[in-house]
């Protein structure tokens, strides 16, 4: 799907990758960009409509959904990453609330619009979804679970004509990984890679140089083959 004349909603749109996604969607000709943020947001382009949207706040999610009447692409981008060692359950719960249940609730709220447009859901995940980064295990668990959820959504929504994409991000230069002294791609590179992958209809999108290095093996691997095999159960159940 290309972005020309499309309506897109991006969560966590005020900084980092979310902010770059807003600008890249505009550059690609989006007709309207709903920018979900927790605080106030100003943007010079009149095609940007700010939406107050804490993804852990069900009443804000419902209010935001009531303000949108058409949607082609939902990008679940908002996320948190906190250093931990699995000893603090509040930290694990926080990751699950924002990175797993947040996208789950936001998706359900906007699903009627996405079904109507036969649109796309894009979940911004991480290489840590494929293998844990043990300095942020709580984060890794939440992203692995969100990948699993993305795969089920893909199977369940296929018959509705809604496509579901997982973005497997490598290190990107944002506030989130300030502490990591490693080569990082720019947010602009990530945003371009995400929309390029969506245009190509890729189920898993590997938008930066580090993530691209595992793209081929992921696509040819056992997990992908099993996903396809298991998805067939949804089709056979639907066919009676
Ligand atoms: N940067 C990387 O290297 C990297 C790598 C892999 C995956 N990712 C993923 O990419 C996505 C964006 O990350 P980033 O690097 O751009 O992070 P970032 O610069 O830290 O920005 C995080 C964004 O999420 C928002 N957010 C946090 N909690 C929220 C909540 N409860 N409700 C709504 N919005 C919330 C923040 O809003 P506030 O300003 O209000 O806090 C902010 O806009 C995340 O899902 C992250 O896991 C990033």
PDB file of C-alpha atoms and ligand atoms in Angstrom:
ATOM      1  CA  UNK A   1       0.000   0.000   0.000  1.00  0.00           C
ATOM      2  CA  UNK A   2       1.364   3.452  -0.868  1.00  0.00           C
ATOM      3  CA  UNK A   3       0.574   6.559   1.182  1.00  0.00           C
ATOM      4  CA  UNK A   4      -0.730   8.796  -1.605  1.00  0.00           C
ATOM      5  CA  UNK A   5      -4.072  10.269  -0.494  1.00  0.00           C
ATOM      6  CA  UNK A   6      -4.229   7.894   2.496  1.00  0.00           C
ATOM      7  CA  UNK A   7      -5.258   8.593   6.072  1.00  0.00           C
ATOM      8  CA  UNK A   8      -2.800   7.319   8.684  1.00  0.00           C
ATOM      9  CA  UNK A   9      -2.716   7.293  12.483  1.00  0.00           C
ATOM     10  CA  UNK A  10       0.650   7.083  14.246  1.00  0.00           C
ATOM     11  CA  UNK A  11       0.936   6.586  18.008  1.00  0.00           C
ATOM     12  CA  UNK A  12       3.875   8.100  19.893  1.00  0.00           C
ATOM     13  CA  UNK A  13       4.086  10.716  17.136  1.00  0.00           C
ATOM     14  CA  UNK A  14       5.771  13.556  19.040  1.00  0.00           C
ATOM     15  CA  UNK A  15       9.393  12.354  18.935  1.00  0.00           C
ATOM     16  CA  UNK A  16      11.758   9.676  17.698  1.00  0.00           C
ATOM     17  CA  UNK A  17      10.610   7.272  14.994  1.00  0.00           C
ATOM     18  CA  UNK A  18       6.968   8.349  15.349  1.00  0.00           C
ATOM     19  CA  UNK A  19       7.809  11.945  14.545  1.00  0.00           C
ATOM     20  CA  UNK A  20       9.818  10.861  11.466  1.00  0.00           C
ATOM     21  CA  UNK A  21       6.900   8.677  10.342  1.00  0.00           C
ATOM     22  CA  UNK A  22       4.590  11.712  10.447  1.00  0.00           C
ATOM     23  CA  UNK A  23       6.935  13.697   8.193  1.00  0.00           C
ATOM     24  CA  UNK A  24       7.552  10.781   5.818  1.00  0.00           C
ATOM     25  CA  UNK A  25       3.809  10.098   5.449  1.00  0.00           C
ATOM     26  CA  UNK A  26       3.297  13.763   4.548  1.00  0.00           C
ATOM     27  CA  UNK A  27       6.188  13.626   2.058  1.00  0.00           C
ATOM     28  CA  UNK A  28       4.555  10.610   0.407  1.00  0.00           C
ATOM     29  CA  UNK A  29       1.280  12.456  -0.127  1.00  0.00           C
ATOM     30  CA  UNK A  30      -0.891  11.330   2.784  1.00  0.00           C
ATOM     31  CA  UNK A  31      -4.168  13.257   2.866  1.00  0.00           C
ATOM     32  CA  UNK A  32      -4.429  13.226   6.684  1.00  0.00           C
ATOM     33  CA  UNK A  33      -2.032  12.206   9.450  1.00  0.00           C
ATOM     34  CA  UNK A  34      -3.496  11.682  12.908  1.00  0.00           C
ATOM     35  CA  UNK A  35      -0.646  12.198  15.348  1.00  0.00           C
ATOM     36  CA  UNK A  36      -1.348  10.349  18.614  1.00  0.00           C
ATOM     37  CA  UNK A  37       0.490  11.910  21.552  1.00  0.00           C
ATOM     38  CA  UNK A  38       0.219  12.113  25.328  1.00  0.00           C
ATOM     39  CA  UNK A  39       1.014  15.834  25.443  1.00  0.00           C
ATOM     40  CA  UNK A  40       0.105  18.743  23.163  1.00  0.00           C
ATOM     41  CA  UNK A  41       1.549  18.725  19.630  1.00  0.00           C
ATOM     42  CA  UNK A  42       1.936  21.425  17.033  1.00  0.00           C
ATOM     43  CA  UNK A  43       2.809  20.789  13.381  1.00  0.00           C
ATOM     44  CA  UNK A  44       3.113  23.317  10.595  1.00  0.00           C
ATOM     45  CA  UNK A  45       1.376  21.081   8.009  1.00  0.00           C
ATOM     46  CA  UNK A  46      -2.410  21.447   8.106  1.00  0.00           C
ATOM     47  CA  UNK A  47      -2.830  17.783   7.135  1.00  0.00           C
ATOM     48  CA  UNK A  48      -1.680  16.837  10.665  1.00  0.00           C
ATOM     49  CA  UNK A  49      -4.416  16.397  13.257  1.00  0.00           C
ATOM     50  CA  UNK A  50      -3.180  15.898  16.827  1.00  0.00           C
ATOM     51  CA  UNK A  51      -5.020  13.273  18.885  1.00  0.00           C
ATOM     52  CA  UNK A  52      -4.594  12.916  22.632  1.00  0.00           C
ATOM     53  CA  UNK A  53      -3.734   9.254  22.916  1.00  0.00           C
ATOM     54  CA  UNK A  54      -2.092   7.480  25.822  1.00  0.00           C
ATOM     55  CA  UNK A  55      -2.222   3.887  24.600  1.00  0.00           C
ATOM     56  CA  UNK A  56      -2.782   2.619  28.159  1.00  0.00           C
ATOM     57  CA  UNK A  57      -5.864   4.810  28.671  1.00  0.00           C
ATOM     58  CA  UNK A  58      -9.005   3.121  27.334  1.00  0.00           C
ATOM     59  CA  UNK A  59     -11.165   6.248  27.621  1.00  0.00           C
ATOM     60  CA  UNK A  60      -8.648   8.285  25.599  1.00  0.00           C
ATOM     61  CA  UNK A  61      -8.521   5.507  23.000  1.00  0.00           C
ATOM     62  CA  UNK A  62     -12.319   5.485  22.657  1.00  0.00           C
ATOM     63  CA  UNK A  63     -12.439   9.289  22.456  1.00  0.00           C
ATOM     64  CA  UNK A  64      -9.738   9.308  19.768  1.00  0.00           C
ATOM     65  CA  UNK A  65     -11.581   6.645  17.763  1.00  0.00           C
ATOM     66  CA  UNK A  66     -14.730   8.776  17.863  1.00  0.00           C
ATOM     67  CA  UNK A  67     -12.787  11.699  16.338  1.00  0.00           C
ATOM     68  CA  UNK A  68     -11.629   9.726  13.281  1.00  0.00           C
ATOM     69  CA  UNK A  69     -14.048   8.870  10.489  1.00  0.00           C
ATOM     70  CA  UNK A  70     -11.724   7.248   7.983  1.00  0.00           C
ATOM     71  CA  UNK A  71      -8.468   5.328   8.396  1.00  0.00           C
ATOM     72  CA  UNK A  72      -6.263   3.448   5.924  1.00  0.00           C
ATOM     73  CA  UNK A  73      -3.153   2.776   8.015  1.00  0.00           C
ATOM     74  CA  UNK A  74      -2.680   2.408  11.786  1.00  0.00           C
ATOM     75  CA  UNK A  75       0.930   2.499  12.968  1.00  0.00           C
ATOM     76  CA  UNK A  76       1.324   1.221  16.533  1.00  0.00           C
ATOM     77  CA  UNK A  77       4.618   2.943  17.266  1.00  0.00           C
ATOM     78  CA  UNK A  78       4.428   4.157  20.898  1.00  0.00           C
ATOM     79  CA  UNK A  79       6.710   2.180  23.168  1.00  0.00           C
ATOM     80  CA  UNK A  80       8.838   2.150  26.299  1.00  0.00           C
ATOM     81  CA  UNK A  81      12.141   0.452  27.106  1.00  0.00           C
ATOM     82  CA  UNK A  82      13.384   0.289  30.700  1.00  0.00           C
ATOM     83  CA  UNK A  83      16.569  -1.445  31.860  1.00  0.00           C
ATOM     84  CA  UNK A  84      15.749  -4.371  34.171  1.00  0.00           C
ATOM     85  CA  UNK A  85      16.869  -7.826  35.284  1.00  0.00           C
ATOM     86  CA  UNK A  86      13.432  -9.482  35.608  1.00  0.00           C
ATOM     87  CA  UNK A  87      13.351  -8.918  39.379  1.00  0.00           C
ATOM     88  CA  UNK A  88      10.881  -6.018  39.302  1.00  0.00           C
ATOM     89  CA  UNK A  89       7.433  -7.148  38.185  1.00  0.00           C
ATOM     90  CA  UNK A  90       6.168  -3.597  37.904  1.00  0.00           C
ATOM     91  CA  UNK A  91       8.700  -3.026  35.133  1.00  0.00           C
ATOM     92  CA  UNK A  92       7.564  -6.150  33.291  1.00  0.00           C
ATOM     93  CA  UNK A  93       3.925  -5.077  33.658  1.00  0.00           C
ATOM     94  CA  UNK A  94       4.718  -1.582  32.392  1.00  0.00           C
ATOM     95  CA  UNK A  95       6.312  -3.003  29.229  1.00  0.00           C
ATOM     96  CA  UNK A  96       3.342  -5.283  28.656  1.00  0.00           C
ATOM     97  CA  UNK A  97       0.865  -2.443  29.242  1.00  0.00           C
ATOM     98  CA  UNK A  98       2.456  -0.071  26.717  1.00  0.00           C
ATOM     99  CA  UNK A  99       4.116  -2.376  24.147  1.00  0.00           C
ATOM    100  CA  UNK A 100       1.610  -5.255  24.020  1.00  0.00           C
ATOM    101  CA  UNK A 101      -1.786  -4.303  25.438  1.00  0.00           C
ATOM    102  CA  UNK A 102      -1.509  -0.724  24.129  1.00  0.00           C
ATOM    103  CA  UNK A 103      -1.385  -1.795  20.471  1.00  0.00           C
ATOM    104  CA  UNK A 104      -4.022  -4.474  21.183  1.00  0.00           C
ATOM    105  CA  UNK A 105      -6.522  -1.924  22.552  1.00  0.00           C
ATOM    106  CA  UNK A 106      -5.770   0.749  19.948  1.00  0.00           C
ATOM    107  CA  UNK A 107      -6.152  -1.802  17.142  1.00  0.00           C
ATOM    108  CA  UNK A 108      -9.524  -3.031  18.409  1.00  0.00           C
ATOM    109  CA  UNK A 109     -10.818   0.538  18.664  1.00  0.00           C
ATOM    110  CA  UNK A 110      -9.860   1.425  15.084  1.00  0.00           C
ATOM    111  CA  UNK A 111     -10.606  -1.957  13.521  1.00  0.00           C
ATOM    112  CA  UNK A 112     -14.075  -1.059  12.170  1.00  0.00           C
ATOM    113  CA  UNK A 113     -12.512   1.803  10.165  1.00  0.00           C
ATOM    114  CA  UNK A 114      -9.664  -0.412   8.940  1.00  0.00           C
ATOM    115  CA  UNK A 115     -12.090  -3.132   7.855  1.00  0.00           C
ATOM    116  CA  UNK A 116     -14.110  -0.564   5.941  1.00  0.00           C
ATOM    117  CA  UNK A 117     -11.048   0.744   4.086  1.00  0.00           C
ATOM    118  CA  UNK A 118      -9.390  -2.701   3.768  1.00  0.00           C
ATOM    119  CA  UNK A 119      -6.459  -0.989   5.391  1.00  0.00           C
ATOM    120  CA  UNK A 120      -3.199  -1.929   7.069  1.00  0.00           C
ATOM    121  CA  UNK A 121      -1.939  -2.303  10.633  1.00  0.00           C
ATOM    122  CA  UNK A 122       1.778  -1.714  11.172  1.00  0.00           C
ATOM    123  CA  UNK A 123       3.235  -2.749  14.537  1.00  0.00           C
ATOM    124  CA  UNK A 124       6.648  -1.294  15.337  1.00  0.00           C
ATOM    125  CA  UNK A 125       8.571  -4.121  16.964  1.00  0.00           C
ATOM    126  CA  UNK A 126      12.253  -4.830  17.409  1.00  0.00           C
ATOM    127  CA  UNK A 127      15.018  -7.332  16.785  1.00  0.00           C
ATOM    128  CA  UNK A 128      14.481  -8.059  20.494  1.00  0.00           C
ATOM    129  CA  UNK A 129      11.223  -9.719  19.430  1.00  0.00           C
ATOM    130  CA  UNK A 130      13.277 -12.406  17.657  1.00  0.00           C
ATOM    131  CA  UNK A 131      15.888 -12.891  20.399  1.00  0.00           C
ATOM    132  CA  UNK A 132      16.005 -11.244  23.816  1.00  0.00           C
ATOM    133  CA  UNK A 133      18.348  -8.399  24.552  1.00  0.00           C
ATOM    134  CA  UNK A 134      19.080  -9.476  28.157  1.00  0.00           C
ATOM    135  CA  UNK A 135      19.807  -5.935  29.408  1.00  0.00           C
ATOM    136  CA  UNK A 136      16.161  -5.150  28.661  1.00  0.00           C
ATOM    137  CA  UNK A 137      14.462  -8.539  29.144  1.00  0.00           C
ATOM    138  CA  UNK A 138      11.090  -7.048  30.134  1.00  0.00           C
ATOM    139  CA  UNK A 139      11.084  -5.031  26.926  1.00  0.00           C
ATOM    140  CA  UNK A 140      12.166  -8.098  24.922  1.00  0.00           C
ATOM    141  CA  UNK A 141       9.303 -10.182  26.354  1.00  0.00           C
ATOM    142  CA  UNK A 142       6.779  -7.496  25.406  1.00  0.00           C
ATOM    143  CA  UNK A 143       8.087  -7.229  21.843  1.00  0.00           C
ATOM    144  CA  UNK A 144       8.196 -11.028  21.382  1.00  0.00           C
ATOM    145  CA  UNK A 145       4.596 -11.212  22.590  1.00  0.00           C
ATOM    146  CA  UNK A 146       3.637  -8.340  20.281  1.00  0.00           C
ATOM    147  CA  UNK A 147       5.174 -10.202  17.328  1.00  0.00           C
ATOM    148  CA  UNK A 148       3.155 -13.279  18.210  1.00  0.00           C
ATOM    149  CA  UNK A 149       0.019 -11.107  18.471  1.00  0.00           C
ATOM    150  CA  UNK A 150       0.831  -9.526  15.097  1.00  0.00           C
ATOM    151  CA  UNK A 151       1.014 -12.970  13.492  1.00  0.00           C
ATOM    152  CA  UNK A 152      -2.394 -13.951  14.902  1.00  0.00           C
ATOM    153  CA  UNK A 153      -3.931 -10.639  13.856  1.00  0.00           C
ATOM    154  CA  UNK A 154      -2.576 -11.255  10.346  1.00  0.00           C
ATOM    155  CA  UNK A 155      -4.283 -14.627  10.125  1.00  0.00           C
ATOM    156  CA  UNK A 156      -7.526 -13.457  11.722  1.00  0.00           C
ATOM    157  CA  UNK A 157      -7.886 -10.289   9.626  1.00  0.00           C
ATOM    158  CA  UNK A 158      -6.811 -11.696   6.244  1.00  0.00           C
ATOM    159  CA  UNK A 159     -10.373 -12.552   5.285  1.00  0.00           C
ATOM    160  CA  UNK A 160     -11.427  -8.953   6.063  1.00  0.00           C
ATOM    161  CA  UNK A 161      -8.834  -7.617   3.615  1.00  0.00           C
ATOM    162  CA  UNK A 162      -6.850  -5.940   6.417  1.00  0.00           C
ATOM    163  CA  UNK A 163      -3.096  -6.568   6.187  1.00  0.00           C
ATOM    164  CA  UNK A 164      -0.952  -6.729   9.327  1.00  0.00           C
ATOM    165  CA  UNK A 165       2.764  -5.944   9.277  1.00  0.00           C
ATOM    166  CA  UNK A 166       5.521  -6.307  11.855  1.00  0.00           C
ATOM    167  CA  UNK A 167       8.399  -3.833  11.720  1.00  0.00           C
ATOM    168  CA  UNK A 168      11.552  -5.502  13.002  1.00  0.00           C
ATOM    169  CA  UNK A 169      13.613  -2.449  13.923  1.00  0.00           C
ATOM    170  CA  UNK A 170      17.330  -2.511  14.614  1.00  0.00           C
ATOM    171  CA  UNK A 171      19.074   0.279  16.552  1.00  0.00           C
ATOM    172  CA  UNK A 172      17.743   3.720  15.641  1.00  0.00           C
ATOM    173  CA  UNK A 173      19.090   7.009  16.978  1.00  0.00           C
ATOM    174  CA  UNK A 174      16.395   8.140  19.431  1.00  0.00           C
ATOM    175  CA  UNK A 175      15.973   8.899  23.133  1.00  0.00           C
ATOM    176  CA  UNK A 176      15.084   5.232  23.685  1.00  0.00           C
ATOM    177  CA  UNK A 177      18.591   3.901  23.249  1.00  0.00           C
ATOM    178  CA  UNK A 178      20.704   6.907  24.240  1.00  0.00           C
ATOM    179  CA  UNK A 179      22.645   4.647  26.624  1.00  0.00           C
ATOM    180  CA  UNK A 180      23.774   2.189  23.925  1.00  0.00           C
ATOM    181  CA  UNK A 181      27.062   3.155  22.286  1.00  0.00           C
ATOM    182  CA  UNK A 182      26.519   1.307  18.988  1.00  0.00           C
ATOM    183  CA  UNK A 183      25.995   2.358  15.357  1.00  0.00           C
ATOM    184  CA  UNK A 184      22.413   3.533  14.886  1.00  0.00           C
ATOM    185  CA  UNK A 185      20.377   4.371  11.799  1.00  0.00           C
ATOM    186  CA  UNK A 186      18.586   7.721  11.595  1.00  0.00           C
ATOM    187  CA  UNK A 187      14.889   8.053  12.286  1.00  0.00           C
ATOM    188  CA  UNK A 188      14.445   9.224   8.664  1.00  0.00           C
ATOM    189  CA  UNK A 189      16.032   5.983   7.386  1.00  0.00           C
ATOM    190  CA  UNK A 190      13.704   3.968   9.615  1.00  0.00           C
ATOM    191  CA  UNK A 191      10.606   5.875   8.476  1.00  0.00           C
ATOM    192  CA  UNK A 192      11.496   5.510   4.786  1.00  0.00           C
ATOM    193  CA  UNK A 193      12.215   1.811   5.256  1.00  0.00           C
ATOM    194  CA  UNK A 194       8.876   1.257   7.008  1.00  0.00           C
ATOM    195  CA  UNK A 195       6.808   2.887   4.249  1.00  0.00           C
ATOM    196  CA  UNK A 196       8.900   1.196   1.518  1.00  0.00           C
ATOM    197  CA  UNK A 197       8.213  -2.189   3.140  1.00  0.00           C
ATOM    198  CA  UNK A 198       4.510  -1.385   3.445  1.00  0.00           C
ATOM    199  CA  UNK A 199       4.447  -0.415  -0.237  1.00  0.00           C
ATOM    200  CA  UNK A 200       6.016  -3.763  -1.117  1.00  0.00           C
ATOM    201  CA  UNK A 201       3.426  -5.524   1.052  1.00  0.00           C
ATOM    202  CA  UNK A 202       6.036  -7.192   3.257  1.00  0.00           C
ATOM    203  CA  UNK A 203       4.654  -9.077   6.261  1.00  0.00           C
ATOM    204  CA  UNK A 204       7.853  -8.392   8.209  1.00  0.00           C
ATOM    205  CA  UNK A 205       9.544  -5.115   7.403  1.00  0.00           C
ATOM    206  CA  UNK A 206      13.288  -4.777   8.091  1.00  0.00           C
ATOM    207  CA  UNK A 207      13.804  -1.029   7.672  1.00  0.00           C
ATOM    208  CA  UNK A 208      17.439  -0.385   8.645  1.00  0.00           C
ATOM    209  CA  UNK A 209      20.860  -1.892   7.829  1.00  0.00           C
ATOM    210  CA  UNK A 210      21.160  -3.982  11.012  1.00  0.00           C
ATOM    211  CA  UNK A 211      17.671  -5.464  10.749  1.00  0.00           C
ATOM    212  CA  UNK A 212      18.109  -6.092   7.010  1.00  0.00           C
ATOM    213  CA  UNK A 213      20.958  -8.457   7.843  1.00  0.00           C
ATOM    214  CA  UNK A 214      18.476 -11.019   9.242  1.00  0.00           C
ATOM    215  CA  UNK A 215      15.608 -10.455   6.779  1.00  0.00           C
ATOM    216  CA  UNK A 216      16.434 -13.298   4.432  1.00  0.00           C
ATOM    217  CA  UNK A 217      16.971 -15.908   7.143  1.00  0.00           C
ATOM    218  CA  UNK A 218      13.750 -14.835   8.906  1.00  0.00           C
ATOM    219  CA  UNK A 219      11.725 -15.205   5.719  1.00  0.00           C
ATOM    220  CA  UNK A 220      13.204 -18.635   4.968  1.00  0.00           C
ATOM    221  CA  UNK A 221      13.148 -19.834   8.592  1.00  0.00           C
ATOM    222  CA  UNK A 222      11.160 -22.334  10.636  1.00  0.00           C
ATOM    223  CA  UNK A 223       9.120 -19.707  12.527  1.00  0.00           C
ATOM    224  CA  UNK A 224       7.792 -18.196   9.285  1.00  0.00           C
ATOM    225  CA  UNK A 225       6.997 -21.621   7.829  1.00  0.00           C
ATOM    226  CA  UNK A 226       5.119 -22.592  11.027  1.00  0.00           C
ATOM    227  CA  UNK A 227       3.227 -19.301  11.024  1.00  0.00           C
ATOM    228  CA  UNK A 228       1.913 -20.083   7.513  1.00  0.00           C
ATOM    229  CA  UNK A 229       1.095 -23.684   8.459  1.00  0.00           C
ATOM    230  CA  UNK A 230      -0.812 -22.622  11.606  1.00  0.00           C
ATOM    231  CA  UNK A 231      -2.636 -19.807   9.781  1.00  0.00           C
ATOM    232  CA  UNK A 232      -4.259 -22.441   7.594  1.00  0.00           C
ATOM    233  CA  UNK A 233      -6.299 -23.557  10.651  1.00  0.00           C
ATOM    234  CA  UNK A 234      -8.037 -20.171  10.653  1.00  0.00           C
ATOM    235  CA  UNK A 235      -8.941 -20.599   6.987  1.00  0.00           C
ATOM    236  CA  UNK A 236     -10.205 -24.160   7.429  1.00  0.00           C
ATOM    237  CA  UNK A 237     -12.232 -23.173  10.541  1.00  0.00           C
ATOM    238  CA  UNK A 238     -13.796 -20.326   8.540  1.00  0.00           C
ATOM    239  CA  UNK A 239     -14.681 -22.691   5.692  1.00  0.00           C
ATOM    240  CA  UNK A 240     -16.647 -24.859   8.093  1.00  0.00           C
TER     241      UNK A 240
HETATM  242  N1  LIG B   1      15.100   3.379  18.872  1.00  0.00           N
HETATM  243  C1  LIG B   1      15.385   2.113  18.653  1.00  0.00           C
HETATM  244  O1  LIG B   1      16.567   1.724  18.538  1.00  0.00           O
HETATM  245  C2  LIG B   1      14.280   1.109  18.508  1.00  0.00           C
HETATM  246  C3  LIG B   1      14.667  -0.213  18.211  1.00  0.00           C
HETATM  247  C4  LIG B   1      13.670  -1.174  18.088  1.00  0.00           C
HETATM  248  C5  LIG B   1      12.348  -0.834  18.241  1.00  0.00           C
HETATM  249  N2  LIG B   1      11.993   0.450  18.529  1.00  0.00           N
HETATM  250  C6  LIG B   1      10.573   0.736  18.692  1.00  0.00           C
HETATM  251  O2  LIG B   1      10.183   1.850  17.930  1.00  0.00           O
HETATM  252  C7  LIG B   1       9.101   2.531  18.576  1.00  0.00           C
HETATM  253  C8  LIG B   1       9.442   4.009  18.723  1.00  0.00           C
HETATM  254  O3  LIG B   1      10.605   4.093  19.521  1.00  0.00           O
HETATM  255  P1  LIG B   1      11.565   5.379  19.575  1.00  0.00           P
HETATM  256  O4  LIG B   1      12.939   4.892  19.495  1.00  0.00           O
HETATM  257  O5  LIG B   1      11.059   6.422  18.644  1.00  0.00           O
HETATM  258  O6  LIG B   1      11.301   5.797  21.103  1.00  0.00           O
HETATM  259  P2  LIG B   1      11.266   7.220  21.830  1.00  0.00           P
HETATM  260  O7  LIG B   1      12.074   8.214  21.092  1.00  0.00           O
HETATM  261  O8  LIG B   1      11.599   6.906  23.249  1.00  0.00           O
HETATM  262  O9  LIG B   1       9.722   7.631  21.713  1.00  0.00           O
HETATM  263  C9  LIG B   1       8.753   6.836  22.329  1.00  0.00           C
HETATM  264  C10 LIG B   1       7.400   7.394  21.946  1.00  0.00           C
HETATM  265  O10 LIG B   1       6.400   6.567  22.543  1.00  0.00           O
HETATM  266  C11 LIG B   1       5.542   7.412  23.293  1.00  0.00           C
HETATM  267  N3  LIG B   1       4.912   6.718  24.415  1.00  0.00           N
HETATM  268  C12 LIG B   1       5.488   6.117  25.472  1.00  0.00           C
HETATM  269  N4  LIG B   1       4.549   5.621  26.300  1.00  0.00           N
HETATM  270  C13 LIG B   1       3.353   5.931  25.749  1.00  0.00           C
HETATM  271  C14 LIG B   1       2.005   5.705  26.103  1.00  0.00           C
HETATM  272  N5  LIG B   1       1.657   5.062  27.245  1.00  0.00           N
HETATM  273  N6  LIG B   1       1.021   6.149  25.282  1.00  0.00           N
HETATM  274  C15 LIG B   1       1.335   6.808  24.153  1.00  0.00           C
HETATM  275  N7  LIG B   1       2.577   7.081  23.761  1.00  0.00           N
HETATM  276  C16 LIG B   1       3.584   6.643  24.553  1.00  0.00           C
HETATM  277  C17 LIG B   1       6.423   8.566  23.756  1.00  0.00           C
HETATM  278  O11 LIG B   1       5.617   9.657  24.165  1.00  0.00           O
HETATM  279  P3  LIG B   1       6.115  10.706  25.325  1.00  0.00           P
HETATM  280  O12 LIG B   1       6.978  11.724  24.618  1.00  0.00           O
HETATM  281  O13 LIG B   1       4.844  11.253  25.846  1.00  0.00           O
HETATM  282  O14 LIG B   1       6.889   9.908  26.334  1.00  0.00           O
HETATM  283  C18 LIG B   1       7.197   8.806  22.477  1.00  0.00           C
HETATM  284  O15 LIG B   1       6.439   9.536  21.561  1.00  0.00           O
HETATM  285  C19 LIG B   1       8.910   1.821  19.924  1.00  0.00           C
HETATM  286  O16 LIG B   1       7.834   0.909  19.826  1.00  0.00           O
HETATM  287  C20 LIG B   1      10.214   1.088  20.129  1.00  0.00           C
HETATM  288  O17 LIG B   1      10.090  -0.044  20.939  1.00  0.00           O
HETATM  289  C21 LIG B   1      12.929   1.432  18.680  1.00  0.00           C
END
